[in-house]
Coordinates of C-alpha atoms in Angstrom, one line a residue:
Chain A
M1 CA 73.2 61.3 118.8
A2 CA 73.6 59.3 121.8
I3 CA 70.7 56.9 122.1
K4 CA 72.5 54.9 124.6
K5 CA 72.9 57.2 127.2
I6 CA 70.3 57.7 130.2
G7 CA 70.4 59.7 132.7
S8 CA 73.3 62.2 133.2
Q9 CA 76.6 60.1 133.4
T10 CA 74.5 56.4 132.8
V11 CA 74.6 53.5 129.3
K12 CA 72.4 51.1 128.4
F13 CA 73.3 49.0 126.1
A14 CA 71.7 47.9 122.9
N15 CA 73.1 44.8 122.6
P16 CA 74.7 44.1 125.7
P17 CA 78.3 42.1 126.1
S18 CA 79.4 39.3 128.0
I19 CA 81.1 38.7 130.1
I20 CA 82.5 35.0 128.4
S21 CA 85.8 34.3 130.7
S22 CA 87.7 35.0 133.1
G23 CA 91.5 34.9 135.1
T24 CA 93.0 35.5 138.0
I25 CA 96.1 35.0 140.2
V26 CA 96.9 36.5 143.2
G27 CA 99.4 36.7 146.4
P28 CA 100.3 34.0 148.7
K29 CA 98.8 36.4 151.0
E30 CA 95.4 37.0 149.4
G31 CA 96.0 32.5 149.2
Q32 CA 95.4 32.8 152.4
G33 CA 92.9 35.0 152.6
P34 CA 88.9 34.0 152.8
L35 CA 88.1 34.1 148.7
K36 CA 91.2 31.5 148.4
D37 CA 89.4 29.1 146.3
Y38 CA 88.4 31.3 144.2
F39 CA 91.5 32.2 142.1
D40 CA 92.8 30.5 139.5
M41 CA 96.4 31.0 140.3
I42 CA 98.2 31.7 143.9
L43 CA 101.8 32.7 144.2
T44 CA 103.9 31.0 147.1
D45 CA 106.8 33.4 146.3
D46 CA 105.3 37.7 145.5
T47 CA 108.2 37.6 143.5
Y48 CA 108.0 34.8 141.3
G49 CA 111.1 34.2 140.2
E50 CA 111.4 37.7 138.6
K51 CA 114.6 39.7 139.4
S52 CA 112.7 42.2 140.8
W53 CA 108.8 42.7 142.1
E54 CA 107.6 44.7 138.9
K55 CA 108.9 42.2 136.6
A56 CA 106.5 39.8 138.7
E57 CA 103.8 42.1 138.6
C58 CA 104.4 42.0 134.7
K59 CA 104.0 37.9 134.5
M60 CA 101.3 38.2 136.9
F61 CA 99.8 40.4 134.4
Q62 CA 100.1 38.4 131.2
D63 CA 99.7 35.2 133.0
S64 CA 95.8 35.7 133.8
V65 CA 95.1 37.3 130.0
N66 CA 96.4 34.4 129.5
L67 CA 94.4 32.3 131.9
A68 CA 91.3 33.8 130.7
L69 CA 91.7 33.2 127.4
K70 CA 92.8 29.7 127.4
K71 CA 89.1 29.4 129.7
A72 CA 87.5 30.7 126.5
S73 CA 89.2 28.6 124.1
L74 CA 90.2 31.8 122.4
N75 CA 93.8 33.1 121.3
I76 CA 95.1 35.9 121.6
S77 CA 94.9 37.2 117.3
D78 CA 91.2 36.3 118.3
I79 CA 91.7 40.0 120.8
D80 CA 90.2 43.1 119.4
Y81 CA 91.8 45.2 121.7
L82 CA 93.6 44.9 125.2
I83 CA 92.2 46.8 128.3
G84 CA 95.0 47.7 130.8
G85 CA 96.0 49.9 133.7
D86 CA 97.7 49.6 137.3
L87 CA 98.9 51.9 139.5
L88 CA 102.4 51.8 139.0
N89 CA 103.9 55.2 137.2
Q90 CA 103.5 55.6 133.8
I91 CA 101.4 51.9 134.0
I92 CA 104.7 50.3 132.6
T93 CA 103.3 46.6 133.5
S94 CA 99.8 47.4 131.3
S95 CA 102.0 48.3 128.7
F96 CA 105.6 46.3 129.7
A97 CA 102.8 42.8 129.5
A98 CA 101.3 44.7 126.0
R99 CA 104.5 44.2 124.4
Q100 CA 104.3 40.3 124.7
F101 CA 100.4 40.2 123.2
N102 CA 100.8 41.6 119.7
V103 CA 97.8 43.5 119.7
P104 CA 96.5 46.3 119.7
T105 CA 96.1 47.8 123.7
F106 CA 95.0 51.2 125.6
G107 CA 96.5 51.3 129.0
L108 CA 94.7 53.1 131.3
Y109 CA 95.3 55.1 134.5
G110 CA 92.0 55.2 137.3
A111 CA 94.1 53.7 140.1
C112 CA 91.5 51.4 141.9
S113 CA 89.2 51.9 139.9
T114 CA 90.5 50.8 136.7
M115 CA 88.7 47.2 136.3
A116 CA 85.1 49.1 136.1
E117 CA 86.9 52.0 133.7
G118 CA 88.1 49.4 131.8
L119 CA 84.9 47.6 131.4
S120 CA 82.9 50.6 130.9
I121 CA 85.0 51.6 128.0
A122 CA 84.9 47.7 127.0
S123 CA 81.8 47.4 127.0
M124 CA 80.7 50.6 124.9
L125 CA 83.0 49.8 122.2
I126 CA 81.6 46.3 121.9
D127 CA 77.8 47.9 121.7
G128 CA 79.0 50.3 119.2
G129 CA 80.4 48.0 117.4
F130 CA 84.0 48.7 117.3
A131 CA 84.7 45.1 118.5
D132 CA 83.7 41.6 118.9
Y133 CA 86.8 40.4 121.9
I134 CA 88.2 42.3 124.8
V135 CA 90.3 41.5 127.1
V136 CA 90.0 44.0 130.4
T137 CA 93.2 43.5 132.5
T138 CA 94.1 45.3 136.4
S139 CA 96.8 44.0 138.7
S140 CA 98.7 45.9 141.5
H141 CA 101.6 44.1 144.0
F142 CA 102.0 45.6 147.6
S143 CA 105.5 45.5 147.2
T144 CA 105.8 47.4 144.0
A145 CA 102.9 49.7 145.3
E146 CA 104.8 50.0 149.0
R147 CA 108.1 51.7 147.4
Q148 CA 106.3 53.8 144.9
Y149 CA 103.7 55.6 147.0
R150 CA 104.8 54.7 151.0
F151 CA 108.0 53.5 152.8
P152 CA 110.7 50.9 151.7
L153 CA 109.9 47.6 152.7
E154 CA 112.2 47.0 155.1
Q155 CA 112.0 50.3 156.6
G156 CA 111.0 50.3 160.6
V157 CA 107.5 52.1 160.6
Q158 CA 103.8 51.8 161.9
R159 CA 100.7 51.5 159.6
P160 CA 98.0 53.5 160.9
F161 CA 94.4 51.8 161.3
T162 CA 93.2 53.9 158.8
S163 CA 95.6 52.5 156.0
Q164 CA 94.9 49.8 153.4
W165 CA 97.0 46.9 152.3
T166 CA 97.9 46.6 148.4
V167 CA 96.7 43.3 146.6
T168 CA 99.4 41.4 145.2
G169 CA 97.0 40.1 142.0
S170 CA 95.6 40.3 138.8
G171 CA 92.1 39.7 137.3
S172 CA 91.6 39.5 133.7
S173 CA 87.7 39.8 132.0
V174 CA 86.9 38.8 128.4
L175 CA 84.3 40.0 127.2
S176 CA 82.4 39.4 123.7
S177 CA 79.9 41.0 121.9
N178 CA 78.7 36.9 121.5
G179 CA 77.5 35.1 125.1
T180 CA 75.2 34.4 127.3
G181 CA 75.8 35.9 130.1
P182 CA 76.6 37.3 132.6
Y183 CA 75.8 40.8 130.7
I184 CA 76.8 44.3 131.2
T185 CA 73.5 46.0 131.4
H186 CA 74.6 49.5 132.1
V187 CA 78.0 51.4 132.9
T188 CA 77.2 54.5 135.3
T189 CA 81.0 56.7 134.5
G190 CA 82.0 58.2 137.8
K191 CA 82.7 62.6 138.3
V192 CA 86.1 63.3 139.8
V193 CA 85.2 64.0 143.5
D194 CA 87.5 66.2 146.1
L195 CA 86.2 66.9 149.4
G196 CA 89.4 67.9 150.9
M197 CA 90.6 64.6 152.0
K198 CA 94.8 64.3 152.7
D199 CA 95.8 61.7 154.4
A200 CA 97.6 59.6 152.3
N201 CA 96.8 57.0 154.4
N202 CA 93.2 57.2 154.8
M203 CA 91.8 56.3 151.0
G204 CA 88.7 55.0 151.9
A205 CA 88.1 58.8 152.8
A206 CA 89.3 60.0 150.2
M207 CA 87.3 57.3 147.7
A208 CA 83.3 57.1 150.1
P209 CA 82.2 61.1 148.3
A210 CA 83.1 59.7 144.7
A211 CA 81.2 55.8 145.5
A212 CA 78.4 57.8 147.1
D213 CA 77.9 60.4 144.0
T214 CA 78.5 57.3 141.7
I215 CA 75.7 54.9 143.0
L216 CA 73.4 57.7 143.7
T217 CA 73.7 58.5 140.3
H218 CA 73.2 55.4 138.6
F219 CA 70.1 54.9 140.8
N220 CA 68.9 58.4 138.8
D221 CA 69.7 57.5 136.0
T222 CA 68.5 53.4 135.7
G223 CA 65.5 54.7 137.6
F224 CA 66.4 51.0 139.1
T225 CA 65.6 51.2 143.0
I226 CA 67.7 49.2 146.0
D227 CA 65.2 45.7 144.9
D228 CA 66.7 45.5 141.7
Y229 CA 70.1 44.6 142.9
D230 CA 71.1 41.7 144.8
L231 CA 74.3 42.8 145.4
I232 CA 75.6 46.2 145.7
I233 CA 80.0 45.5 145.7
T234 CA 82.5 48.8 145.9
G235 CA 86.5 47.5 145.1
D236 CA 88.5 48.7 148.0
M237 CA 86.7 50.8 150.1
A238 CA 87.6 49.1 153.3
R239 CA 86.1 49.4 156.2
V240 CA 86.5 53.1 157.0
G241 CA 84.9 54.0 153.7
K242 CA 81.7 51.4 154.4
S243 CA 81.6 53.4 157.2
I244 CA 81.8 56.9 155.7
L245 CA 79.4 55.5 152.5
M246 CA 77.0 54.0 154.6
E247 CA 76.2 57.8 156.1
L248 CA 77.6 59.5 153.0
L249 CA 73.7 56.7 151.1
R250 CA 72.1 57.5 154.4
K251 CA 72.0 61.0 154.7
E252 CA 70.6 60.9 151.1
Y253 CA 67.8 58.8 152.3
M254 CA 69.3 55.3 150.8
N255 CA 70.2 52.4 152.9
I256 CA 71.8 49.6 151.2
E257 CA 74.0 47.9 154.3
D258 CA 71.6 45.0 153.9
K259 CA 73.2 44.6 149.9
Y260 CA 76.2 45.8 150.5
K261 CA 79.4 44.4 150.9
D262 CA 83.2 45.8 149.5
C263 CA 85.8 43.8 147.9
G264 CA 89.0 45.7 150.2
I265 CA 87.1 44.4 153.3
E266 CA 86.1 40.2 151.4
I267 CA 89.5 39.1 150.5
Y268 CA 91.3 39.3 153.8
D269 CA 90.2 37.9 156.9
E270 CA 89.9 40.6 159.9
S271 CA 93.3 38.2 162.0
Q272 CA 95.7 38.8 158.6
D273 CA 96.6 42.8 159.9
V274 CA 96.1 44.4 157.3
H275 CA 93.5 47.5 159.4
S276 CA 91.1 48.7 157.0
G277 CA 91.0 46.2 154.5
G278 CA 92.8 45.7 150.8
S279 CA 93.4 48.2 148.0
G280 CA 94.9 48.3 144.7
A281 CA 93.9 48.1 141.2
G282 CA 94.0 44.1 141.3
C283 CA 91.9 44.0 144.0
S284 CA 88.3 44.6 142.5
A285 CA 89.7 42.8 139.9
V286 CA 90.3 39.8 141.7
V287 CA 87.1 39.4 143.6
L288 CA 85.1 40.4 140.8
N289 CA 86.9 37.9 138.5
G290 CA 87.1 34.9 141.3
W291 CA 84.8 36.0 143.5
L292 CA 81.9 37.0 142.1
L293 CA 81.6 36.4 138.8
Q294 CA 81.0 32.5 140.2
Q295 CA 78.5 33.8 142.6
I296 CA 76.8 35.4 139.7
K297 CA 76.9 32.7 137.2
S298 CA 75.6 30.5 139.8
G299 CA 72.3 32.3 140.8
I300 CA 73.3 34.0 143.6
Y301 CA 73.4 37.2 143.1
N302 CA 71.3 37.8 139.8
R303 CA 72.5 41.2 139.6
V304 CA 75.3 43.1 141.2
L305 CA 76.4 46.6 141.0
F306 CA 80.3 46.9 141.1
I307 CA 81.4 50.0 142.1
A308 CA 85.7 49.8 141.9
T309 CA 86.5 53.3 143.3
G310 CA 90.0 55.0 143.0
A311 CA 92.1 57.9 144.7
L312 CA 93.7 59.5 142.1
L313 CA 96.9 61.0 144.1
S314 CA 100.1 60.6 143.4
P315 CA 103.5 60.5 145.4
T316 CA 104.2 64.1 143.8
S317 CA 100.7 65.2 144.7
T318 CA 100.9 64.5 148.6
Q319 CA 104.4 65.4 148.7
Q320 CA 103.3 69.4 148.0
G321 CA 99.9 68.9 150.4
E322 CA 97.7 68.3 147.3
S323 CA 94.3 66.4 148.3
I324 CA 93.2 63.3 146.9
P325 CA 90.4 62.9 144.0
G326 CA 88.7 60.2 143.9
I327 CA 86.6 59.0 141.5
A328 CA 83.8 55.3 141.2
H329 CA 82.7 53.8 138.2
A330 CA 79.4 51.4 138.7
V331 CA 78.9 48.6 135.9
T332 CA 75.6 46.2 136.0
I333 CA 76.0 42.8 136.0
S334 CA 73.1 40.9 135.2
N335 CA 72.1 37.7 134.5
Y336 CA 69.4 39.0 131.8
A337 CA 70.7 41.0 129.0
Chain B
M1 CA 121.6 51.6 188.6
D2 CA 123.6 54.2 185.3
Y3 CA 121.3 50.8 182.9
L4 CA 117.6 52.2 184.4
R5 CA 118.4 55.5 184.6
A6 CA 119.3 55.2 180.3
F7 CA 116.2 53.2 180.6
L8 CA 113.7 56.1 181.7
V9 CA 115.3 58.4 179.8
G10 CA 115.7 57.3 176.6
G11 CA 112.2 55.5 177.6
I12 CA 110.5 58.8 177.8
I13 CA 112.6 60.4 174.7
C14 CA 111.0 58.2 172.1
V15 CA 107.2 57.9 174.4
I16 CA 107.3 62.0 173.2
A17 CA 108.1 61.2 170.3
Q18 CA 105.6 58.4 169.7
I19 CA 102.8 61.0 170.6
L20 CA 103.8 63.3 168.1
M21 CA 103.4 60.4 165.7
D22 CA 100.3 59.4 166.9
K23 CA 98.4 63.5 167.0
T24 CA 100.5 64.7 164.3
K25 CA 100.6 62.5 162.2
L26 CA 104.2 63.3 161.6
T27 CA 106.6 61.0 159.3
P28 CA 109.6 59.0 160.6
A29 CA 111.4 61.7 159.0
R30 CA 110.3 64.5 159.7
I31 CA 110.9 63.2 163.1
L32 CA 114.2 62.3 162.8
V33 CA 114.5 66.0 161.5
L34 CA 113.1 67.4 164.1
Y35 CA 114.9 65.8 166.3
V36 CA 118.4 66.3 165.5
T37 CA 117.8 70.3 165.5
V38 CA 116.3 70.6 168.5
G39 CA 119.2 68.6 169.7
A40 CA 121.3 71.1 168.0
I41 CA 119.4 73.6 169.5
L42 CA 119.3 72.2 173.1
G43 CA 123.0 71.6 173.2
G44 CA 123.7 75.5 172.2
I45 CA 122.1 76.4 175.3
G46 CA 123.9 73.7 177.2
I47 CA 120.5 71.9 178.6
Y48 CA 121.4 68.5 177.4
K49 CA 124.2 68.4 178.9
K50 CA 122.5 67.6 181.5
I51 CA 120.2 65.5 180.4
I52 CA 123.1 63.4 179.2
D53 CA 124.7 63.8 182.8
F54 CA 121.9 61.6 184.3
G55 CA 120.5 59.4 181.6
G56 CA 124.1 58.7 179.9
A57 CA 123.5 56.6 176.9
G58 CA 119.6 57.1 177.2
A59 CA 120.1 60.8 176.2
T60 CA 123.1 60.4 173.7
V61 CA 121.4 57.6 171.7
P62 CA 118.6 58.8 170.4
L63 CA 118.8 61.6 167.4
L64 CA 118.7 63.9 170.4
G65 CA 121.8 63.5 171.4
F66 CA 123.6 63.7 167.9
G67 CA 122.1 67.0 167.4
N68 CA 123.4 67.7 170.5
S69 CA 126.9 65.9 169.5
L70 CA 127.3 68.5 166.5
A71 CA 126.2 71.3 168.7
Q72 CA 128.7 70.1 171.2
G73 CA 131.3 69.7 168.4
A74 CA 131.1 73.1 167.0
I75 CA 131.1 75.2 170.0
K76 CA 134.7 73.4 170.8
A77 CA 135.7 74.3 167.7
V78 CA 134.6 78.1 167.6
K79 CA 136.5 78.0 171.4
K80 CA 140.2 76.3 169.7
D81 CA 140.3 77.5 165.8
G82 CA 137.7 81.0 166.5
I83 CA 134.9 81.5 163.6
T84 CA 136.2 78.5 161.0
G85 CA 135.7 76.1 164.1
A86 CA 131.8 77.0 163.6
F87 CA 131.7 75.1 159.8
T88 CA 135.0 73.0 161.0
G89 CA 133.4 71.2 164.5
G90 CA 129.7 69.8 163.6
L91 CA 131.0 67.4 161.4
T92 CA 134.7 66.5 162.6
A93 CA 133.2 65.4 166.3
T94 CA 130.2 63.0 164.7
A95 CA 132.1 61.9 161.9
G96 CA 132.7 58.4 163.1
G97 CA 129.1 57.7 163.6
I98 CA 128.4 59.4 159.6
A99 CA 131.1 57.7 158.2
A100 CA 129.6 54.7 159.5
A101 CA 126.6 55.1 158.7
I102 CA 127.9 55.5 155.4
F103 CA 130.1 52.5 155.7
F104 CA 127.6 50.1 157.1
G105 CA 124.9 51.5 155.2
Y106 CA 126.0 50.6 151.8
L107 CA 127.5 47.3 152.7
F108 CA 124.1 45.5 154.3
S109 CA 122.6 46.7 151.8
I110 CA 124.7 45.1 148.7
I111 CA 124.8 41.7 151.0
F112 CA 120.9 41.4 151.8
N113 CA 117.9 42.1 149.7
P114 CA 114.4 43.7 151.0
R115 CA 111.6 41.3 151.1
T116 CA 108.3 41.3 151.3
K117 CA 106.2 42.1 154.5
K118 CA 104.2 39.6 155.6
Chain C
M1 CA 83.5 78.2 147.2
E2 CA 82.7 79.4 150.4
K3 CA 80.0 77.0 149.4
D4 CA 82.7 74.6 148.5
I5 CA 84.6 75.5 151.5
K6 CA 81.6 74.1 154.0
K7 CA 81.0 71.2 151.8
Q8 CA 84.3 70.2 153.1
Q9 CA 84.6 71.3 156.6
E10 CA 81.5 69.2 156.8
Y11 CA 82.3 65.8 155.1
K12 CA 86.0 66.4 157.4
D13 CA 83.7 65.9 160.8
I14 CA 82.1 62.6 158.9
A15 CA 84.9 61.5 158.3
Q16 CA 86.9 61.9 161.6
K17 CA 83.9 60.4 162.7
Y18 CA 84.8 56.8 161.5
E19 CA 88.9 57.8 161.4
P20 CA 89.8 54.8 164.2
K21 CA 92.0 56.0 166.2
P22 CA 95.9 55.0 166.7
T23 CA 95.9 52.5 170.5
L24 CA 98.1 56.0 172.1
L25 CA 98.3 53.5 175.1
K26 CA 99.6 50.4 174.0
N27 CA 101.8 52.4 171.3
V28 CA 103.1 54.6 174.0
L29 CA 103.9 51.9 176.0
W30 CA 105.9 49.3 173.3
A31 CA 107.8 53.0 172.0
F32 CA 109.1 53.6 175.9
V33 CA 110.1 50.3 176.7
V34 CA 112.0 49.6 173.0
G35 CA 113.4 52.9 173.0
G36 CA 114.6 51.9 176.6
L37 CA 116.4 49.3 175.7
I38 CA 117.8 50.1 173.0
C39 CA 119.2 52.7 175.2
D40 CA 120.5 50.3 177.6
V41 CA 122.2 48.3 174.5
G42 CA 124.0 51.8 173.9
Q43 CA 124.6 52.3 178.0
F44 CA 126.0 48.7 178.6
F45 CA 129.0 49.7 175.8
L46 CA 129.0 52.7 177.4
N47 CA 130.5 51.5 180.2
L48 CA 132.5 48.8 178.5
F49 CA 134.5 51.9 177.3
V50 CA 134.6 53.9 179.9
K51 CA 136.2 50.5 182.1
R52 CA 138.9 50.7 179.9
G53 CA 139.8 53.9 180.3
M54 CA 138.5 56.1 178.1
T55 CA 136.1 59.1 179.2
P56 CA 132.7 59.3 178.5
E57 CA 132.6 62.2 176.3
Q58 CA 135.2 59.9 174.2
A59 CA 133.0 56.6 174.8
G60 CA 130.9 58.5 172.6
T61 CA 132.1 57.7 169.1
P62 CA 133.1 54.1 169.2
V63 CA 128.9 53.5 171.2
A64 CA 127.4 54.8 167.9
I65 CA 129.7 53.4 165.2
I66 CA 128.3 49.7 166.8
M67 CA 125.1 51.5 166.8
V68 CA 125.1 52.5 163.7
F69 CA 126.0 48.6 162.9
L70 CA 123.7 46.8 164.7
G71 CA 120.6 49.0 163.5
S72 CA 122.3 48.8 159.6
F73 CA 122.8 44.9 160.7
L74 CA 119.4 43.7 162.0
T75 CA 117.4 45.9 158.5
G76 CA 119.6 43.9 156.8
I77 CA 118.4 40.8 158.4
G78 CA 114.9 42.2 157.6
I79 CA 114.4 42.2 161.3
Y80 CA 114.2 45.8 162.5
D81 CA 110.8 46.8 159.8
D82 CA 109.2 44.0 162.5
I83 CA 110.8 45.6 165.6
G84 CA 109.5 48.5 164.4
R85 CA 106.1 47.9 163.5
F86 CA 105.5 46.7 167.6
A87 CA 107.3 50.3 169.0
G88 CA 107.2 52.5 166.6
A89 CA 109.3 55.6 167.7
G90 CA 110.7 53.4 170.0
S91 CA 112.8 52.3 167.3
V92 CA 113.1 55.6 165.0
V93 CA 113.9 57.9 167.5
P94 CA 117.7 55.4 168.4
I95 CA 120.2 56.1 165.9
T96 CA 119.7 52.5 165.5
G97 CA 116.2 53.5 164.0
F98 CA 118.7 56.2 161.8
A99 CA 120.9 53.7 160.3
N100 CA 117.4 51.8 159.7
S101 CA 116.4 54.8 157.1
I102 CA 119.4 54.4 155.4
V103 CA 119.7 50.6 154.6
S104 CA 116.4 50.5 153.8
P105 CA 115.7 52.6 151.1
A106 CA 119.4 51.3 149.7
M107 CA 118.8 47.9 149.3
E108 CA 115.2 48.5 148.2
F109 CA 116.4 50.4 145.4
K110 CA 119.6 48.1 144.3
R111 CA 117.6 47.5 141.0
E112 CA 117.9 50.8 140.2
G113 CA 121.8 50.5 140.1
F114 CA 124.6 51.1 142.8
V115 CA 125.0 55.5 141.9
F116 CA 121.2 56.4 141.5
G117 CA 119.3 53.7 143.2
V118 CA 121.7 52.6 146.3
A119 CA 124.0 55.3 147.3
S120 CA 121.8 58.1 146.2
R121 CA 118.7 56.2 148.5
M122 CA 120.4 56.1 151.0
F123 CA 120.2 59.3 152.0
N124 CA 116.1 59.8 151.6
I125 CA 116.1 60.5 155.5
A126 CA 119.7 60.4 156.5
G127 CA 120.0 63.4 153.8
P128 CA 117.7 65.7 155.3
V129 CA 118.0 64.4 158.8
I130 CA 122.4 65.6 158.1
V131 CA 121.5 69.2 156.6
Y132 CA 119.4 70.5 159.5
G133 CA 121.5 68.9 162.0
V134 CA 125.0 70.5 160.3
G135 CA 123.2 73.0 159.9
T136 CA 122.0 74.0 163.0
S137 CA 125.4 73.5 164.6
I138 CA 126.9 75.8 162.3
I139 CA 124.5 78.6 163.6
V140 CA 125.0 76.9 167.2
G141 CA 129.0 78.0 166.2
L142 CA 128.7 81.5 165.0
I143 CA 126.0 82.4 168.1
Y144 CA 128.2 81.7 170.1
Y145 CA 131.8 82.6 168.5
F146 CA 129.8 86.2 168.6
L147 CA 128.7 86.1 172.1
K148 CA 131.4 85.0 173.6
G149 CA 134.4 85.3 171.5

């Protein structure tokens, strides 16, 4: 019997797992942004000394895992599961990185929502009594994503104002059954929502309905009010998506504007010419594991709703004229169990 | 004077493409395909020659000019060789440009490597 | 189903409201200036060859070769994409942009090898251009043959 399920899409944990440690590594551009002081490692060269950007992303993935493990004084052999995901076809970054680790691995694809998806599944595994330590890692890289989804780097094209900049970075969280917080107390798993948006250069508009749906469902399922949260933060709605999301929620008589932030907006300064903002599986991962967890630990925010959003498109679906399905997963991170 | 005319004609051809790109979200690849096709049609019905007479390189350097050369080549070869010319003329007239694109394209992609955007 | 379509249309209206529009005037101005300048470079070489005794038609081919060279070279040294960011169509439509569309994918996919990487990716955009250009020219030739021949 699903005794831990509340409402239609939410799980409330009996013994909430703790995020005991985190690791982040970002590229040079992210290292010049407003959150630069919160990352563990900033690359000066986004090839990371490797022959291809795909190899560089893989190395970032591995190093963010290692950074997180080191901070928790754990070895990889202490880990029950590695849960990883990225944006590349067949999630090669995660799988190739996991070759080195020799640890049971789950590979996930949820586009830019993967960090929240991974935290959800890891928390369920731990609270279910299937694991004591789990590492959740996601990554993305501007130059690998760009060639897969858009144009070659040296092609002279104009990026529309609705477009987002894929974050070069990887973030890892170590979750444990035994810790002193911050705790993951609730997760709301999103549905795939598609309202017919087709513009691959406007992912904010494609993802906003999914984000609104998950946020509304979360409050319905848990009975929480906005006052129960100090911060509601989405993964990569960016500026265009944020405006749409706020309007969609206002239509449902919910105003979260005062408590709302978005990782894709926070990570870059407006002067960095990223148009709408950041995106990518690494975007929410590095903002969560870098900046946000430190804010929670220092008590600036005691309870946070973290919603990572994903645009589930592929180059094939775009070329075939399909609309873009969106998804959003919500995770409650709290100092109180 | 011919510089001014080339600037004007070339500029206007690019402006039309820019408006198409911004208003209809056509990608650069589709713009290039569209322009070469339109150029060949305009060349076939003889209009493009008048634009070249006025604009010089302003009309030949844009991809419309490439399309025009293809069509003009085909017509010229038909006059000379009959129906076979329809098949040989276009590529013959543009062989220099295409061969250069293949040769320099290959050469420079071997020599240089792409850099990430700032 | 009908409800879905209505919902999609409603959402499309909301999404459109928040879509920042391209700065058309600025883009058009840049496209005009850069496109015009690239054509003037072509005019410079055209005049050079005509001065040496070629007809403007004869000079077309060497001018095209030089422009393709310049476009490829500027792409290789990483400048053409910077121009394109401002110029938009101004650097796409000239034959230098055609060269850029050949070199940029070829360079990018070098890691996938010299056959399926460089050589096949070269024609990502150039391939369709040649297919439709040559295809149209054959039709033009055939029509000419049957009408005037």
